[in-house]
Tab-separated table of C-alpha atoms and ligand atoms in Angstrom:
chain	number	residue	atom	x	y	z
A	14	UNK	CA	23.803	6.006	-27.376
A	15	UNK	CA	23.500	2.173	-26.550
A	16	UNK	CA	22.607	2.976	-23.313
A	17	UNK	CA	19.882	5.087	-24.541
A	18	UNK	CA	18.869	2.342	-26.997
A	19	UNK	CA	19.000	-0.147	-24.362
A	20	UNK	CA	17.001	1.677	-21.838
A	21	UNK	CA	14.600	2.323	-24.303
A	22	UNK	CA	14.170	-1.089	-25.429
A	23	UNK	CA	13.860	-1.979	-21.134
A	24	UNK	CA	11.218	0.448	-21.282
A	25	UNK	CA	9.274	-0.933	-23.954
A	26	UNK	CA	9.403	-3.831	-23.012
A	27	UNK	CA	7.993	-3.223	-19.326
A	28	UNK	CA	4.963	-1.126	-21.214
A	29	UNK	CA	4.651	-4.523	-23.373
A	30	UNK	CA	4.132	-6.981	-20.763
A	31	UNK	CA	2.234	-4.399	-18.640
A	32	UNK	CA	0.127	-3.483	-21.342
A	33	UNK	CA	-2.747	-6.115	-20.722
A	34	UNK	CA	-3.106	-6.266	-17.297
A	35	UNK	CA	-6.951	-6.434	-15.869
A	36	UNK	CA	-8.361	-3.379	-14.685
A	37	UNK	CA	-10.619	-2.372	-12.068
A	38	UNK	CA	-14.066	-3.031	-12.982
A	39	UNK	CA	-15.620	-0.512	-10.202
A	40	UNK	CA	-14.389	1.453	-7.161
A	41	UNK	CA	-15.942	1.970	-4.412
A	42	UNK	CA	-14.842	4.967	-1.809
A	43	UNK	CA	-15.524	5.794	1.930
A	44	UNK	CA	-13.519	9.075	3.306
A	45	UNK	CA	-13.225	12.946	3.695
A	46	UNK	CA	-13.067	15.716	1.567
A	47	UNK	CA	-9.845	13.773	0.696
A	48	UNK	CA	-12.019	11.863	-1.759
A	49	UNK	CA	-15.736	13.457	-1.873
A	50	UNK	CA	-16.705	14.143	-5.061
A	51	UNK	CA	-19.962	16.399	-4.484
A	52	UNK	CA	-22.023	14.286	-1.297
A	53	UNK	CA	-21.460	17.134	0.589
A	54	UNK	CA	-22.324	19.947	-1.381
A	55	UNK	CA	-25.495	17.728	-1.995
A	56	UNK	CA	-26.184	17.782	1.621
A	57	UNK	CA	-26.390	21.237	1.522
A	58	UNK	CA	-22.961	22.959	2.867
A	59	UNK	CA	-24.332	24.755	5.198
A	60	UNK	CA	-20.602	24.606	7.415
A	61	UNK	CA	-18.227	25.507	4.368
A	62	UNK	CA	-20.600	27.423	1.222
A	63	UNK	CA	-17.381	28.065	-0.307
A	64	UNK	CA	-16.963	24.711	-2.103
A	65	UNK	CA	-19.810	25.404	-4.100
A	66	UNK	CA	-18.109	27.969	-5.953
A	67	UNK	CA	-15.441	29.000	-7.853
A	68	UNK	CA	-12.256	28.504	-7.844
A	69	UNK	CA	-13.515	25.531	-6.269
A	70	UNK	CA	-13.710	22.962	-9.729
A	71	UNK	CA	-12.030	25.895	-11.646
A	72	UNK	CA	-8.759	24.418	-13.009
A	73	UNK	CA	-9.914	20.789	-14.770
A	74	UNK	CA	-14.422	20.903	-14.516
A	75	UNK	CA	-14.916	24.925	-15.113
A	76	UNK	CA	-17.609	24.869	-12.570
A	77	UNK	CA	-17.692	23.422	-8.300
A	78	UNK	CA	-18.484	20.047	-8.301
A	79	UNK	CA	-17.927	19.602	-4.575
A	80	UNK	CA	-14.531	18.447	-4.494
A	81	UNK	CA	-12.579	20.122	-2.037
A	82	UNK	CA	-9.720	21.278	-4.825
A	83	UNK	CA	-9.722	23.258	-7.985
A	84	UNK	CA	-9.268	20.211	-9.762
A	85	UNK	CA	-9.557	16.500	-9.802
A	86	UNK	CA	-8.828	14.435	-6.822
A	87	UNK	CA	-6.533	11.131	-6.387
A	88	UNK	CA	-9.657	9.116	-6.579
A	89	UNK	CA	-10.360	11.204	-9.639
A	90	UNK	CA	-7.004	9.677	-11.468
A	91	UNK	CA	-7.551	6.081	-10.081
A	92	UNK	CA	-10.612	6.227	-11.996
A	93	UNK	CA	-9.341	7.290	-15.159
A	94	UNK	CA	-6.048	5.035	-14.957
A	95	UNK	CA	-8.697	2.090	-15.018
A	96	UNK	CA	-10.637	3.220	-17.811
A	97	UNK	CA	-13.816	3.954	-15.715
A	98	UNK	CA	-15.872	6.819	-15.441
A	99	UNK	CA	-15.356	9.330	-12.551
A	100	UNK	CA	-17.243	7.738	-9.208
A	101	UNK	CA	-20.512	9.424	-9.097
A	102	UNK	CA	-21.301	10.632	-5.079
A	103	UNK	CA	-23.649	8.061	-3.718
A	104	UNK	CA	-26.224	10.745	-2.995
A	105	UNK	CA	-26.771	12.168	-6.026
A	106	UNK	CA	-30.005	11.045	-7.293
A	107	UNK	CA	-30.214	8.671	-10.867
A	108	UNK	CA	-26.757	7.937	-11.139
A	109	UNK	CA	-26.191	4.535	-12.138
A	110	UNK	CA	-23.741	2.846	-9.483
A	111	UNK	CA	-22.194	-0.037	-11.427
A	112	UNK	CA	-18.837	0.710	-12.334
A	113	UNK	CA	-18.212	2.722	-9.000
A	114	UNK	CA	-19.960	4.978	-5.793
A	115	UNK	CA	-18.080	7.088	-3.898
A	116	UNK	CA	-19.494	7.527	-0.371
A	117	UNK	CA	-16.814	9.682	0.959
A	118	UNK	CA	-18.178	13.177	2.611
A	119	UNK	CA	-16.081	16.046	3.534
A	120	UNK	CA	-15.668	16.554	6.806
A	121	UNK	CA	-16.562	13.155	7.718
A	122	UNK	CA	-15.038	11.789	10.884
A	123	UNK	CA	-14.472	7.674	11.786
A	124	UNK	CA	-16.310	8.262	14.906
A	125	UNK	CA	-19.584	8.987	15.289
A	126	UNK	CA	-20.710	12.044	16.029
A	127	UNK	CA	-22.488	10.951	19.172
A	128	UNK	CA	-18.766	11.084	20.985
A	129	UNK	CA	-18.694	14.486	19.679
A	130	UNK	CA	-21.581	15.108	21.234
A	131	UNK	CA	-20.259	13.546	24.478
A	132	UNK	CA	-17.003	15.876	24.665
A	133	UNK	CA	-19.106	19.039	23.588
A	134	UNK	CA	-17.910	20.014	20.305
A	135	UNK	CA	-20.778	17.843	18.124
A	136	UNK	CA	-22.113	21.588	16.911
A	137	UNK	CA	-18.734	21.850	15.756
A	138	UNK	CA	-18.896	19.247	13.123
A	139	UNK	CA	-19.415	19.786	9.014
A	140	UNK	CA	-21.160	16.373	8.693
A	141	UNK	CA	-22.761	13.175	10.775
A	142	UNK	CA	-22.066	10.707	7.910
A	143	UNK	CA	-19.546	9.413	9.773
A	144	UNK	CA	-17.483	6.278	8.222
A	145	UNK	CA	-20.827	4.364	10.339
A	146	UNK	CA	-22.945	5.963	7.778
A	147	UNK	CA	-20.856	4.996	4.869
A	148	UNK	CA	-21.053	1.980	5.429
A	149	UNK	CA	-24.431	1.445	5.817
A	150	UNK	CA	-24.789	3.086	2.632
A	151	UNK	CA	-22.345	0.510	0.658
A	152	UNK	CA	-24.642	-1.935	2.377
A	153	UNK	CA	-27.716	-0.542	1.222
A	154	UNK	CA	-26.342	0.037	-2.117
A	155	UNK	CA	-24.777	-3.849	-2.144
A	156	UNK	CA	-27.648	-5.875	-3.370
A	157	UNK	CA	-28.031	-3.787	-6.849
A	158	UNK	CA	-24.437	-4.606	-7.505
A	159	UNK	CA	-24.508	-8.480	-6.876
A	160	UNK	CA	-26.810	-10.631	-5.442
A	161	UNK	CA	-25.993	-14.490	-4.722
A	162	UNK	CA	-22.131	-14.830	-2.922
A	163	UNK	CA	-20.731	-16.169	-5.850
A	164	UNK	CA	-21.697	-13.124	-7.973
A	165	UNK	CA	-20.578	-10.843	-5.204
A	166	UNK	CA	-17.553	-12.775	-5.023
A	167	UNK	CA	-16.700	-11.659	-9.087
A	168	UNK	CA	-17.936	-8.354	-8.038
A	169	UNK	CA	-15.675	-7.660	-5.198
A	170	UNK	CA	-12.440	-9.626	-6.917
A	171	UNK	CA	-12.580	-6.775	-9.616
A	172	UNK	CA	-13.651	-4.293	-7.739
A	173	UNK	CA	-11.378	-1.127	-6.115
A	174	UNK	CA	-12.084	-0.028	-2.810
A	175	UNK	CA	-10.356	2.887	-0.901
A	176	UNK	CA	-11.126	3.594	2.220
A	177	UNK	CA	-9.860	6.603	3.757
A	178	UNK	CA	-8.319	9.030	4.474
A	179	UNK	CA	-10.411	8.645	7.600
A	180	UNK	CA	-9.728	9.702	11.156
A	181	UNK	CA	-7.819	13.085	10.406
A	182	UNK	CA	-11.260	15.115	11.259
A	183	UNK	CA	-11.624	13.098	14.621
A	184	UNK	CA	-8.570	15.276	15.879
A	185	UNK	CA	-9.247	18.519	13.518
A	186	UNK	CA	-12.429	19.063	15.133
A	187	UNK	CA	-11.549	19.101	18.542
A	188	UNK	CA	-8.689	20.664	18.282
A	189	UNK	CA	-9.933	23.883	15.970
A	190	UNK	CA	-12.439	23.633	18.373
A	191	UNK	CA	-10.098	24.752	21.335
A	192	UNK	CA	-9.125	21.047	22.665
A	193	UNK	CA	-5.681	20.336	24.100
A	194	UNK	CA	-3.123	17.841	22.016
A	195	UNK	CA	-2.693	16.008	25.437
A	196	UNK	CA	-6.469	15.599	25.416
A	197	UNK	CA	-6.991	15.075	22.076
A	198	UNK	CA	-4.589	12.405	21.545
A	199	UNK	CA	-6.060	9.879	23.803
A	200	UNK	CA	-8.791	9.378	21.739
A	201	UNK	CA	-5.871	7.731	18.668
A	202	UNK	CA	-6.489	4.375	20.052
A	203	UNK	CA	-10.480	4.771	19.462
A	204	UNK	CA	-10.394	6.256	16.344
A	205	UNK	CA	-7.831	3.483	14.890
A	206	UNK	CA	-9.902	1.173	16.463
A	207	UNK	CA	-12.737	2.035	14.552
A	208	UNK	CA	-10.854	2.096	11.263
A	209	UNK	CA	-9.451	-1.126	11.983
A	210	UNK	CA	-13.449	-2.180	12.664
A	211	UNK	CA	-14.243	-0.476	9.524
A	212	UNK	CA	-11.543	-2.494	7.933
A	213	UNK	CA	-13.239	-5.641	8.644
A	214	UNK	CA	-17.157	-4.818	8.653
A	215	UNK	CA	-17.229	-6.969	5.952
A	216	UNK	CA	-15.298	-10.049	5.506
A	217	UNK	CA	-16.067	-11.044	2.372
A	218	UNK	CA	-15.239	-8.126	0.410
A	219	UNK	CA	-11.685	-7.999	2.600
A	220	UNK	CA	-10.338	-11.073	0.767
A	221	UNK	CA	-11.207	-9.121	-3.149
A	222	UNK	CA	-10.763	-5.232	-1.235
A	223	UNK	CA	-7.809	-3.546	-1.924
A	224	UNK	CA	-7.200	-0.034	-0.042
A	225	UNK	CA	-5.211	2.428	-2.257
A	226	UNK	CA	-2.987	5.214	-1.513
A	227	UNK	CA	-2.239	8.620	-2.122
A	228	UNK	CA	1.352	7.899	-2.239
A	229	UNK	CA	1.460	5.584	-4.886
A	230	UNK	CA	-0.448	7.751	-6.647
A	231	UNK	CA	1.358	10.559	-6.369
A	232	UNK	CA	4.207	8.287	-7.702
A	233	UNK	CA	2.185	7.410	-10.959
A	234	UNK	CA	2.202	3.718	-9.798
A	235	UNK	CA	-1.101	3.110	-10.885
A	236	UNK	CA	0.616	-0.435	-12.169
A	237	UNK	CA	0.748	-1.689	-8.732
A	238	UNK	CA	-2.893	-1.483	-8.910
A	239	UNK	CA	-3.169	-3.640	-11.865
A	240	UNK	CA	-0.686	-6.049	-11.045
A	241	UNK	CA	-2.313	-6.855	-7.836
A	242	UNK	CA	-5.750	-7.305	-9.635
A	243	UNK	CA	-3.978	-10.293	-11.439
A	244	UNK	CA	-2.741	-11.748	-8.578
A	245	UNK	CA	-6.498	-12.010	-7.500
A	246	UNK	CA	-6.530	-8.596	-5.463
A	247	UNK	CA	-6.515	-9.996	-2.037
A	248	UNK	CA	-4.682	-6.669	-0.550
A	249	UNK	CA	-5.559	-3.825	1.393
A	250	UNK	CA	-4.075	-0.696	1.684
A	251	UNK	CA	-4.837	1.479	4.422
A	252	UNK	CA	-3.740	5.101	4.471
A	253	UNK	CA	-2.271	7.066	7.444
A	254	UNK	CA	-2.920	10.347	8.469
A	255	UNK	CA	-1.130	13.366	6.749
A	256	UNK	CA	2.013	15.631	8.566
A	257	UNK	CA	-1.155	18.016	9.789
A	258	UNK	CA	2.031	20.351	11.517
A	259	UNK	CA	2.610	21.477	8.087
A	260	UNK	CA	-1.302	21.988	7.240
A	261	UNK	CA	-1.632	26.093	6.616
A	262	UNK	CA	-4.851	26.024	8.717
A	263	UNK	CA	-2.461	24.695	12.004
A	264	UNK	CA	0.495	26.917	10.471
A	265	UNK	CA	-2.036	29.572	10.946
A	266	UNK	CA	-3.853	28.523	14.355
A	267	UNK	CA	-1.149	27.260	16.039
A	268	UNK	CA	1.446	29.732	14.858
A	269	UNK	CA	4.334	30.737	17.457
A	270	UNK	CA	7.246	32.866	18.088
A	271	UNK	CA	9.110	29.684	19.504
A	272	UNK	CA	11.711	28.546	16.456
A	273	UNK	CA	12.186	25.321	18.479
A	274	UNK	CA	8.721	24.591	17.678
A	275	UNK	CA	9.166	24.126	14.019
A	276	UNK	CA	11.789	21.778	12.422
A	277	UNK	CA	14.267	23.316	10.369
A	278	UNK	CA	13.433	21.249	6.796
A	279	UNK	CA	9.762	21.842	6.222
A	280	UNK	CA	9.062	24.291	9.011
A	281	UNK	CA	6.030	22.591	9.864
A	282	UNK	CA	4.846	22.847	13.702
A	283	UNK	CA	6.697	19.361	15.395
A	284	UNK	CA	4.507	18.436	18.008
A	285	UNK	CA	0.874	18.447	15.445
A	286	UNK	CA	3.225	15.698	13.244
A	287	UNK	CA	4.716	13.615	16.280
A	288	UNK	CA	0.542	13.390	16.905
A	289	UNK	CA	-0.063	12.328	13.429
A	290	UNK	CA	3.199	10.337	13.716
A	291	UNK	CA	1.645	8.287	16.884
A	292	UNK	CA	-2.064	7.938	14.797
A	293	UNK	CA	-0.012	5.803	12.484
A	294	UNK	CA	2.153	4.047	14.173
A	295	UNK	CA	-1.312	2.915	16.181
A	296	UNK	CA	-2.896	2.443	12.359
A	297	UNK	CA	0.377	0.161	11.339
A	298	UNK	CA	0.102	-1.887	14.425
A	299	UNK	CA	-3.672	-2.547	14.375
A	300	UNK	CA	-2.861	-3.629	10.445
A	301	UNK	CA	-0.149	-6.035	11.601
A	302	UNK	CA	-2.645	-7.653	13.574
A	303	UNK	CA	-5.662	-8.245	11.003
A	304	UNK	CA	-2.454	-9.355	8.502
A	305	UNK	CA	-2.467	-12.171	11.159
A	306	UNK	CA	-6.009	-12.798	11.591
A	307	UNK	CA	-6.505	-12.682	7.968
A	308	UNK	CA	-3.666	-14.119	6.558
A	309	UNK	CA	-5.555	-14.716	3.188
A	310	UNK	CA	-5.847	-10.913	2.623
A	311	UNK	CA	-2.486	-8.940	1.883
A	312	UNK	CA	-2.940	-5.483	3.732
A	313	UNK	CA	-0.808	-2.370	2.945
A	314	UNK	CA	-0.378	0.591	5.087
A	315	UNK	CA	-0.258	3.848	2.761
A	316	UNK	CA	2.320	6.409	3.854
A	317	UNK	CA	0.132	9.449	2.962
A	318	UNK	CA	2.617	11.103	5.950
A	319	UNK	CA	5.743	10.866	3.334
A	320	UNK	CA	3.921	11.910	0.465
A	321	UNK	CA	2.767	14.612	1.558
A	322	UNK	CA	6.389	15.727	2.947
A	323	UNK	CA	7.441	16.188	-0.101
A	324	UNK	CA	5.345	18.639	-1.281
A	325	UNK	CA	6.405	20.440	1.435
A	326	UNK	CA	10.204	19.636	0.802
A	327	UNK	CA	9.507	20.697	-2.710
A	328	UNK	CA	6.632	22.464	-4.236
A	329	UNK	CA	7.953	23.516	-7.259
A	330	UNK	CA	8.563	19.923	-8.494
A	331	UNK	CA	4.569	19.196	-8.051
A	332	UNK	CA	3.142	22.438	-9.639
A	333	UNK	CA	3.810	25.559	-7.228
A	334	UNK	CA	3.348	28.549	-9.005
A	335	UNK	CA	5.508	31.421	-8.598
A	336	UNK	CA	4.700	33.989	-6.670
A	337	UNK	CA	6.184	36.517	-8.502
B	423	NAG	C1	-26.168	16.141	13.303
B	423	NAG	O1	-27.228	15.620	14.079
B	423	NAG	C2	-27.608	16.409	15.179
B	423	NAG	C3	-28.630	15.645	15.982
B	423	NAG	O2	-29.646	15.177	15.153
B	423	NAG	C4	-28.110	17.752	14.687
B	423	NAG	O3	-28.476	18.583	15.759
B	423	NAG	C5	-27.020	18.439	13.874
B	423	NAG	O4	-27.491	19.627	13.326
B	423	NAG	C6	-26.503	17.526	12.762
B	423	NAG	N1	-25.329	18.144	12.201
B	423	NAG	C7	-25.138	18.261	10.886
B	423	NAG	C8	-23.893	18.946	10.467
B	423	NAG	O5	-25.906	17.815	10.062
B	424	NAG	C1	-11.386	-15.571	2.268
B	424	NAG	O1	-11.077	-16.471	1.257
B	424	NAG	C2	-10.611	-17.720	1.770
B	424	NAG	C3	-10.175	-18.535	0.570
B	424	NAG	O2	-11.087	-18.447	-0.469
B	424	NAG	C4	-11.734	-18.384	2.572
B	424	NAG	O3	-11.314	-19.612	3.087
B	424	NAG	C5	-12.088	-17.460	3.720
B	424	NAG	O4	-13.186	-17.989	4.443
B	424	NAG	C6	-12.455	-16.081	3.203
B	424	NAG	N1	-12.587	-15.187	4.335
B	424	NAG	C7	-13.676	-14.479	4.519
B	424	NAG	C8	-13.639	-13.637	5.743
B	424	NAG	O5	-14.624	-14.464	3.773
């Protein structure tokens, strides 16, 4: 009973002195079908229709929206955690951009899709606004958000900014498209390299840019978030690829009669998550260098990897209905 008192009063008192934090004053979002909320549908859908109906949007909007899920998506919850409305997709047309734009497109990939092109699979791809494109588009959305550095500067210091999940489609694409893992994982060092590019396209909003995760998320530590906005935000956080071995579409695609191929906890195909393994350990080591270069900014690698393990380790505790 006074342990239960106690731990109550510990409780309160950590929702007491987190209780004012600042909040997020915008987000802005560059990704995949990870984070779209409706650019690609806009752009016509013409490589997966299906998102444009039901059950797409059918648990949480009642109708499609675009997101790739039947309900709302992490970016979705940041938003709401922060008290802002959900980010409109940059190309829908009279939305007002202020508190938040979400660039991300399904299927987009980190390179662009003239190396697609190169290795013969660019009819293969969903999208060619590639992260390239995104970024162009923050920049062409940039001067109706601030203007003079110093107002840019406020801007960016309260402003969210997630970039990926980016990269996974540089190796889905190839490899649904018939491309060998030995082939397909020498082009990790390009594609991190382009994140880690990406990262830094602009250096002024990396000292106020914080990159947020999945994972913490999924944890319901949306008070990391706030407590790094009073420290001035000067953090990134980067996400990593996800275990694609345990992805149904490679379940289904790369499916053998070989138990050695799976491991025993999560029966998820070995060799696809040693590749998405080696993406991040590229990602982490790319981040430990612009933590040196830019010792100012505070840069976090997201484990999307272990997050998404354990929905695979256990489904039930995140929502699996029973089959039954
Ligand atoms: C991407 O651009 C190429 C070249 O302009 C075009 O042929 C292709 O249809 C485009 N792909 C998509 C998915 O828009
Ligand atoms: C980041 O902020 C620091 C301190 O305000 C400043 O010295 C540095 O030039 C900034 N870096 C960039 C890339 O803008």
């Amino acid at each position: 009973m006074k342990l239960t008192l106690l731990s109550f009063f510990i409780i309160s008192f950590f929702h007491f002195s987190h209780s004012s934090p600042q909040k997020f004053t915008s987000i802005l979002s560059f990704g995949n079908s990870l984070a779209d909320t409706g650019n690609y549908l806009i752009t016509g859908a013409v490589a997966f229709p299906y998102v444009g109906h039901l059950p797409y949007g059918i648990t949480y909007f009642h109708h499609p929206t675009g997101r790739f899920s039947d309900g709302r998506l992490v970016v979705d919850f940041i938003a709401e955690s922060q008290d802002l409305p959900l980010l409109p997709p940059y190309l829908a047309s009279n939305k007002n951009f202020r508190q938040g734009a979400n660039f991300a497109v399904a299927g987009a990939t980190a390179l662009d899709p003239a190396f697609f092109q190169e290795i013969g699979i660019g009819g293969t791809l969903w999208t060619n606004y590639s992260l390239s494109t995104q970024l162009r588009w923050f920049d062409e959305l940039k001067p109706s958000l601030c203007k003079t550095p110093q107002e840019c500067s406020e801007y960016f210091k309260k402003s969210l900014v997630l970039v990926g999940e980016i990269g996974g489609n540089d190796y889905n694409f190839p490899l649904v498209a018939g491309k060998s893992l030995a082939e397909v994982t020498l082009f990790v060092p390009k594609v991190v390299q382009t994140i880690a590019e990406a990262i830094e396209v602009n250096k002024a909003i990396l000292n106020f840019t914080i990159f947020y995760s999945l994972g913490h998320i999924v944890e319901h530590d949306v008070g990391v978030v706030q407590r790094l906005t009073e420290r001035g935000a000067m953090n990134l956080l980067v996400p990593g690829n996800l275990p694609i071995g345990c992805l149904p579409l490679y379940l289904t695609l790369f499916a053998t009669m070989d138990k050695e191929d799976y491991d025993d906890r999560n029966w998820c195909l070995k060799k696809l998550n040693n590749f998405a393994r080696y993406h991040n350990e590229l990602l982490k080591s790319s981040i430990d260098q612009l933590r040196k270069k830019h010792p100012q900014a505070r840069i976090i690698y997201a484990d999307y990897y272990g997050a998404f393990l354990r929905f695979t380790h256990s489904p039930r505790h995140f929502g699996e209905l029973s089959l039954i």
